[in-house]
Amino acid sequence: MDGRLQQVLNFWFGDNWHDAAVTAKTQGKIWWQKSTQTDSEIRHRFAELLDEEMQDRLQDQRAPEALLARIILTDQMTRNMFRGQPQSFACDERARWLSGQLLERDDYVQLPLIAQVFVFMPLEHSERLADQQMCLQYFQALVERADPAQKGLFRDYLNYAQKHLEIIERFGRFPHRNAIVGRDSTREEQDFLRQPGSSF
């Protein structure tokens, strides 16, 4: 695997990605909290690699870990690099395609469970209902495969997947993206966006 893709995994998962609870605790700040410092670091370290991905220069990197790193690069790190800008969603189709490559081969199950969460994320970010439904199925299976002590952690991820699905079922899109990508919000969407938890 390209050493730069290994750096993506090291940055994202830290030193011990085989312990889901430890990884979620130590890395959660990077994953879920907005930080200009984290955004800047990701942009500095990985923007050039993202350009190579989008120029099809990483196509030979197809091992499960390599595909995972490419998914994180295009699905997660784009949201850091271009936070609040339309470009933050520009690689979503690429990420969905990479995720599909890994899911179709079924060898994603070789990855630690916490890593599989990010294999499914492009489905969760999709505004297609079929993708959302598929995402929920994958997260349900993940909960079933988790050790009893860690089921609660993975149920939390399942609950977020359920919330994403419900928004797409209701609106057919994520209203919180409208202002970023220049879409007009309906009155119902405007009312929804005033509610807590309407944005991700």
PDB file of C-alpha atoms in Angstrom:
ATOM      1  CA  MET A   1       0.000   0.000   0.000  1.00  0.00           C
ATOM      2  CA  ASP A   2       1.133   3.521  -0.777  1.00  0.00           C
ATOM      3  CA  GLY A   3       2.745   4.891   2.375  1.00  0.00           C
ATOM      4  CA  ARG A   4       0.708   8.079   2.120  1.00  0.00           C
ATOM      5  CA  LEU A   5      -2.497   6.061   2.389  1.00  0.00           C
ATOM      6  CA  GLN A   6      -1.083   4.427   5.504  1.00  0.00           C
ATOM      7  CA  GLN A   7      -0.563   7.935   6.868  1.00  0.00           C
ATOM      8  CA  VAL A   8      -4.264   8.630   6.272  1.00  0.00           C
ATOM      9  CA  LEU A   9      -5.169   5.565   8.352  1.00  0.00           C
ATOM     10  CA  ASN A  10      -2.663   6.428  11.074  1.00  0.00           C
ATOM     11  CA  PHE A  11      -4.000   9.956  11.351  1.00  0.00           C
ATOM     12  CA  TRP A  12      -7.635   8.883  11.338  1.00  0.00           C
ATOM     13  CA  PHE A  13      -7.518   5.847  13.622  1.00  0.00           C
ATOM     14  CA  GLY A  14      -4.493   6.431  15.806  1.00  0.00           C
ATOM     15  CA  ASP A  15      -2.412   3.619  17.240  1.00  0.00           C
ATOM     16  CA  ASN A  16      -4.967   0.957  18.171  1.00  0.00           C
ATOM     17  CA  TRP A  17      -7.842   0.609  15.770  1.00  0.00           C
ATOM     18  CA  HIS A  18      -8.546  -2.968  16.849  1.00  0.00           C
ATOM     19  CA  ASP A  19     -10.094  -1.698  20.097  1.00  0.00           C
ATOM     20  CA  ALA A  20     -13.198   0.140  18.936  1.00  0.00           C
ATOM     21  CA  ALA A  21     -13.968   1.775  22.282  1.00  0.00           C
ATOM     22  CA  VAL A  22     -10.450   3.137  22.720  1.00  0.00           C
ATOM     23  CA  THR A  23     -10.257   4.351  19.130  1.00  0.00           C
ATOM     24  CA  ALA A  24     -13.654   6.050  19.297  1.00  0.00           C
ATOM     25  CA  LYS A  25     -12.651   7.823  22.501  1.00  0.00           C
ATOM     26  CA  THR A  26      -9.216   8.983  21.389  1.00  0.00           C
ATOM     27  CA  GLN A  27     -10.128   9.866  17.789  1.00  0.00           C
ATOM     28  CA  GLY A  28     -13.682  11.104  18.212  1.00  0.00           C
ATOM     29  CA  LYS A  29     -12.520  14.709  18.475  1.00  0.00           C
ATOM     30  CA  ILE A  30     -10.994  14.467  15.008  1.00  0.00           C
ATOM     31  CA  TRP A  31     -13.993  12.649  13.560  1.00  0.00           C
ATOM     32  CA  TRP A  32     -16.939  14.614  14.910  1.00  0.00           C
ATOM     33  CA  GLN A  33     -15.846  17.978  16.358  1.00  0.00           C
ATOM     34  CA  LYS A  34     -15.277  21.056  14.227  1.00  0.00           C
ATOM     35  CA  SER A  35     -11.732  22.350  14.601  1.00  0.00           C
ATOM     36  CA  THR A  36      -9.941  24.854  12.401  1.00  0.00           C
ATOM     37  CA  GLN A  37      -6.664  23.366  13.583  1.00  0.00           C
ATOM     38  CA  THR A  38      -7.643  19.852  12.511  1.00  0.00           C
ATOM     39  CA  ASP A  39      -9.037  21.148   9.219  1.00  0.00           C
ATOM     40  CA  SER A  40      -5.809  23.005   8.498  1.00  0.00           C
ATOM     41  CA  GLU A  41      -3.642  19.996   9.333  1.00  0.00           C
ATOM     42  CA  ILE A  42      -5.668  17.696   7.098  1.00  0.00           C
ATOM     43  CA  ARG A  43      -5.551  20.225   4.277  1.00  0.00           C
ATOM     44  CA  HIS A  44      -1.790  20.618   4.634  1.00  0.00           C
ATOM     45  CA  ARG A  45      -1.032  16.907   4.862  1.00  0.00           C
ATOM     46  CA  PHE A  46      -3.535  15.345   2.464  1.00  0.00           C
ATOM     47  CA  ALA A  47      -4.789  17.858  -0.130  1.00  0.00           C
ATOM     48  CA  GLU A  48      -2.194  16.768  -2.675  1.00  0.00           C
ATOM     49  CA  LEU A  49      -3.116  13.121  -2.168  1.00  0.00           C
ATOM     50  CA  LEU A  50      -6.788  13.968  -2.697  1.00  0.00           C
ATOM     51  CA  ASP A  51      -5.870  15.631  -5.999  1.00  0.00           C
ATOM     52  CA  GLU A  52      -4.108  12.445  -7.072  1.00  0.00           C
ATOM     53  CA  GLU A  53      -7.163  10.371  -6.167  1.00  0.00           C
ATOM     54  CA  MET A  54      -9.446  12.586  -8.205  1.00  0.00           C
ATOM     55  CA  GLN A  55      -7.012  12.380 -11.136  1.00  0.00           C
ATOM     56  CA  ASP A  56      -7.274   8.548 -11.055  1.00  0.00           C
ATOM     57  CA  ARG A  57      -3.664   8.148 -10.021  1.00  0.00           C
ATOM     58  CA  LEU A  58      -4.392   5.772  -7.115  1.00  0.00           C
ATOM     59  CA  GLN A  59      -6.357   3.147  -9.037  1.00  0.00           C
ATOM     60  CA  ASP A  60      -3.780   0.442  -8.321  1.00  0.00           C
ATOM     61  CA  GLN A  61      -4.350   0.862  -4.567  1.00  0.00           C
ATOM     62  CA  ARG A  62      -7.101  -1.712  -4.096  1.00  0.00           C
ATOM     63  CA  ALA A  63      -6.279  -3.694  -0.941  1.00  0.00           C
ATOM     64  CA  PRO A  64      -9.004  -3.331   1.727  1.00  0.00           C
ATOM     65  CA  GLU A  65      -6.881  -0.960   3.825  1.00  0.00           C
ATOM     66  CA  ALA A  66      -5.980   1.117   0.774  1.00  0.00           C
ATOM     67  CA  LEU A  67      -9.612   1.424  -0.316  1.00  0.00           C
ATOM     68  CA  LEU A  68     -10.558   2.378   3.234  1.00  0.00           C
ATOM     69  CA  ALA A  69      -7.959   5.156   3.220  1.00  0.00           C
ATOM     70  CA  ARG A  70      -9.220   6.400  -0.141  1.00  0.00           C
ATOM     71  CA  ILE A  71     -12.786   6.416   1.190  1.00  0.00           C
ATOM     72  CA  ILE A  72     -11.756   8.443   4.236  1.00  0.00           C
ATOM     73  CA  LEU A  73      -9.831  10.820   1.997  1.00  0.00           C
ATOM     74  CA  THR A  74     -12.776  11.476  -0.338  1.00  0.00           C
ATOM     75  CA  ASP A  75     -15.692  11.193   2.097  1.00  0.00           C
ATOM     76  CA  GLN A  76     -14.386  12.501   5.427  1.00  0.00           C
ATOM     77  CA  MET A  77     -11.323  14.638   4.826  1.00  0.00           C
ATOM     78  CA  THR A  78     -12.998  16.639   2.068  1.00  0.00           C
ATOM     79  CA  ARG A  79     -15.406  17.887   4.727  1.00  0.00           C
ATOM     80  CA  ASN A  80     -12.423  19.118   6.719  1.00  0.00           C
ATOM     81  CA  MET A  81     -10.519  20.592   3.802  1.00  0.00           C
ATOM     82  CA  PHE A  82     -13.509  22.479   2.395  1.00  0.00           C
ATOM     83  CA  ARG A  83     -15.701  22.968   5.450  1.00  0.00           C
ATOM     84  CA  GLY A  84     -18.755  25.065   4.683  1.00  0.00           C
ATOM     85  CA  GLN A  85     -18.001  25.150   0.959  1.00  0.00           C
ATOM     86  CA  PRO A  86     -19.674  23.313  -1.946  1.00  0.00           C
ATOM     87  CA  GLN A  87     -16.400  21.459  -2.570  1.00  0.00           C
ATOM     88  CA  SER A  88     -16.924  19.595   0.706  1.00  0.00           C
ATOM     89  CA  PHE A  89     -19.431  17.402  -1.151  1.00  0.00           C
ATOM     90  CA  ALA A  90     -17.649  17.352  -4.513  1.00  0.00           C
ATOM     91  CA  CYS A  91     -16.015  13.951  -3.957  1.00  0.00           C
ATOM     92  CA  ASP A  92     -19.080  12.184  -2.539  1.00  0.00           C
ATOM     93  CA  GLU A  93     -19.768  10.250  -5.723  1.00  0.00           C
ATOM     94  CA  ARG A  94     -16.170   9.100  -5.803  1.00  0.00           C
ATOM     95  CA  ALA A  95     -16.378   8.013  -2.173  1.00  0.00           C
ATOM     96  CA  ARG A  96     -19.634   6.148  -2.856  1.00  0.00           C
ATOM     97  CA  TRP A  97     -17.977   4.343  -5.773  1.00  0.00           C
ATOM     98  CA  LEU A  98     -14.939   3.392  -3.670  1.00  0.00           C
ATOM     99  CA  SER A  99     -17.205   2.156  -0.897  1.00  0.00           C
ATOM    100  CA  GLY A 100     -19.098   0.052  -3.412  1.00  0.00           C
ATOM    101  CA  GLN A 101     -15.854  -1.466  -4.655  1.00  0.00           C
ATOM    102  CA  LEU A 102     -15.046  -2.648  -1.157  1.00  0.00           C
ATOM    103  CA  LEU A 103     -18.552  -3.737  -0.185  1.00  0.00           C
ATOM    104  CA  GLU A 104     -19.076  -5.752  -3.361  1.00  0.00           C
ATOM    105  CA  ARG A 105     -15.976  -7.810  -2.611  1.00  0.00           C
ATOM    106  CA  ASP A 106     -17.096  -8.518   0.961  1.00  0.00           C
ATOM    107  CA  ASP A 107     -13.503  -8.286   2.165  1.00  0.00           C
ATOM    108  CA  TYR A 108     -14.378  -5.176   4.144  1.00  0.00           C
ATOM    109  CA  VAL A 109     -15.161  -7.627   6.955  1.00  0.00           C
ATOM    110  CA  GLN A 110     -11.399  -8.128   7.311  1.00  0.00           C
ATOM    111  CA  LEU A 111     -11.188  -4.590   8.657  1.00  0.00           C
ATOM    112  CA  PRO A 112     -11.715  -3.766  12.341  1.00  0.00           C
ATOM    113  CA  LEU A 113     -15.330  -2.961  13.150  1.00  0.00           C
ATOM    114  CA  ILE A 114     -14.591   0.688  13.910  1.00  0.00           C
ATOM    115  CA  ALA A 115     -13.015   1.008  10.466  1.00  0.00           C
ATOM    116  CA  GLN A 116     -16.082  -0.511   8.811  1.00  0.00           C
ATOM    117  CA  VAL A 117     -18.104   2.436  10.132  1.00  0.00           C
ATOM    118  CA  PHE A 118     -16.240   4.639   7.657  1.00  0.00           C
ATOM    119  CA  VAL A 119     -16.723   2.189   4.800  1.00  0.00           C
ATOM    120  CA  PHE A 120     -20.469   2.728   5.238  1.00  0.00           C
ATOM    121  CA  MET A 121     -20.285   6.519   5.644  1.00  0.00           C
ATOM    122  CA  PRO A 122     -20.522   7.373   1.925  1.00  0.00           C
ATOM    123  CA  LEU A 123     -23.901   5.624   1.949  1.00  0.00           C
ATOM    124  CA  GLU A 124     -24.944   7.657   4.973  1.00  0.00           C
ATOM    125  CA  HIS A 125     -23.889  10.865   3.225  1.00  0.00           C
ATOM    126  CA  SER A 126     -25.810   9.987   0.067  1.00  0.00           C
ATOM    127  CA  GLU A 127     -29.076  11.721  -0.797  1.00  0.00           C
ATOM    128  CA  ARG A 128     -30.331   8.562  -2.522  1.00  0.00           C
ATOM    129  CA  LEU A 129     -32.942   6.669  -0.542  1.00  0.00           C
ATOM    130  CA  ALA A 130     -31.654   3.258  -1.678  1.00  0.00           C
ATOM    131  CA  ASP A 131     -28.191   4.102  -0.358  1.00  0.00           C
ATOM    132  CA  GLN A 132     -29.649   5.157   2.984  1.00  0.00           C
ATOM    133  CA  GLN A 133     -31.621   1.945   3.280  1.00  0.00           C
ATOM    134  CA  MET A 134     -28.550  -0.097   2.451  1.00  0.00           C
ATOM    135  CA  CYS A 135     -26.518   1.880   4.975  1.00  0.00           C
ATOM    136  CA  LEU A 136     -28.968   1.059   7.738  1.00  0.00           C
ATOM    137  CA  GLN A 137     -28.717  -2.648   6.936  1.00  0.00           C
ATOM    138  CA  TYR A 138     -24.927  -2.538   7.152  1.00  0.00           C
ATOM    139  CA  PHE A 139     -24.999  -0.758  10.502  1.00  0.00           C
ATOM    140  CA  GLN A 140     -27.566  -3.202  11.860  1.00  0.00           C
ATOM    141  CA  ALA A 141     -25.282  -6.076  10.889  1.00  0.00           C
ATOM    142  CA  LEU A 142     -22.356  -4.268  12.515  1.00  0.00           C
ATOM    143  CA  VAL A 143     -24.206  -4.098  15.820  1.00  0.00           C
ATOM    144  CA  GLU A 144     -24.939  -7.808  15.587  1.00  0.00           C
ATOM    145  CA  ARG A 145     -21.270  -8.631  15.018  1.00  0.00           C
ATOM    146  CA  ALA A 146     -19.960  -6.402  17.802  1.00  0.00           C
ATOM    147  CA  ASP A 147     -18.834  -7.788  21.135  1.00  0.00           C
ATOM    148  CA  PRO A 148     -21.489  -7.357  23.860  1.00  0.00           C
ATOM    149  CA  ALA A 149     -19.392  -4.743  25.669  1.00  0.00           C
ATOM    150  CA  GLN A 150     -19.209  -2.613  22.520  1.00  0.00           C
ATOM    151  CA  LYS A 151     -22.731  -2.988  21.146  1.00  0.00           C
ATOM    152  CA  GLY A 152     -23.742   0.323  22.710  1.00  0.00           C
ATOM    153  CA  LEU A 153     -21.079   2.174  20.720  1.00  0.00           C
ATOM    154  CA  PHE A 154     -22.207   0.678  17.451  1.00  0.00           C
ATOM    155  CA  ARG A 155     -25.877   1.221  18.304  1.00  0.00           C
ATOM    156  CA  ASP A 156     -25.037   4.931  18.511  1.00  0.00           C
ATOM    157  CA  TYR A 157     -23.710   4.793  14.944  1.00  0.00           C
ATOM    158  CA  LEU A 158     -26.827   2.865  13.922  1.00  0.00           C
ATOM    159  CA  ASN A 159     -29.033   5.549  15.475  1.00  0.00           C
ATOM    160  CA  TYR A 160     -27.286   8.250  13.446  1.00  0.00           C
ATOM    161  CA  ALA A 161     -27.774   6.191  10.306  1.00  0.00           C
ATOM    162  CA  GLN A 162     -31.474   5.939  11.151  1.00  0.00           C
ATOM    163  CA  LYS A 163     -31.703   9.732  11.530  1.00  0.00           C
ATOM    164  CA  HIS A 164     -30.052  10.252   8.147  1.00  0.00           C
ATOM    165  CA  LEU A 165     -32.496   7.817   6.549  1.00  0.00           C
ATOM    166  CA  GLU A 166     -35.491   9.565   8.100  1.00  0.00           C
ATOM    167  CA  ILE A 167     -34.386  12.949   6.738  1.00  0.00           C
ATOM    168  CA  ILE A 168     -33.983  11.560   3.215  1.00  0.00           C
ATOM    169  CA  GLU A 169     -37.349   9.799   3.495  1.00  0.00           C
ATOM    170  CA  ARG A 170     -38.935  13.090   4.506  1.00  0.00           C
ATOM    171  CA  PHE A 171     -37.183  15.591   2.229  1.00  0.00           C
ATOM    172  CA  GLY A 172     -35.309  13.604  -0.416  1.00  0.00           C
ATOM    173  CA  ARG A 173     -32.183  15.556   0.473  1.00  0.00           C
ATOM    174  CA  PHE A 174     -30.305  16.995   3.456  1.00  0.00           C
ATOM    175  CA  PRO A 175     -31.733  20.468   4.087  1.00  0.00           C
ATOM    176  CA  HIS A 176     -28.653  21.598   6.008  1.00  0.00           C
ATOM    177  CA  ARG A 177     -26.669  21.419   2.760  1.00  0.00           C
ATOM    178  CA  ASN A 178     -28.984  23.780   0.906  1.00  0.00           C
ATOM    179  CA  ALA A 179     -27.307  27.034   1.892  1.00  0.00           C
ATOM    180  CA  ILE A 180     -23.852  25.623   1.182  1.00  0.00           C
ATOM    181  CA  VAL A 181     -24.600  24.349  -2.319  1.00  0.00           C
ATOM    182  CA  GLY A 182     -26.972  27.163  -3.294  1.00  0.00           C
ATOM    183  CA  ARG A 183     -30.286  25.309  -3.101  1.00  0.00           C
ATOM    184  CA  ASP A 184     -33.449  27.093  -2.006  1.00  0.00           C
ATOM    185  CA  SER A 185     -35.053  25.635   1.116  1.00  0.00           C
ATOM    186  CA  THR A 186     -38.754  24.944   1.255  1.00  0.00           C
ATOM    187  CA  ARG A 187     -40.833  26.327   4.111  1.00  0.00           C
ATOM    188  CA  GLU A 188     -40.943  22.876   5.676  1.00  0.00           C
ATOM    189  CA  GLU A 189     -37.161  22.598   5.431  1.00  0.00           C
ATOM    190  CA  GLN A 190     -36.712  26.030   6.989  1.00  0.00           C
ATOM    191  CA  ASP A 191     -38.884  24.986   9.919  1.00  0.00           C
ATOM    192  CA  PHE A 192     -36.939  21.749  10.242  1.00  0.00           C
ATOM    193  CA  LEU A 193     -33.574  23.538  10.261  1.00  0.00           C
ATOM    194  CA  ARG A 194     -34.653  25.558  13.304  1.00  0.00           C
ATOM    195  CA  GLN A 195     -34.913  22.340  15.296  1.00  0.00           C
ATOM    196  CA  PRO A 196     -31.999  20.936  17.336  1.00  0.00           C
ATOM    197  CA  GLY A 197     -30.192  18.067  15.652  1.00  0.00           C
ATOM    198  CA  SER A 198     -31.276  19.014  12.141  1.00  0.00           C
ATOM    199  CA  SER A 199     -27.685  19.324  10.909  1.00  0.00           C
ATOM    200  CA  PHE A 200     -24.807  16.869  10.929  1.00  0.00           C
TER     201      PHE A 200
END
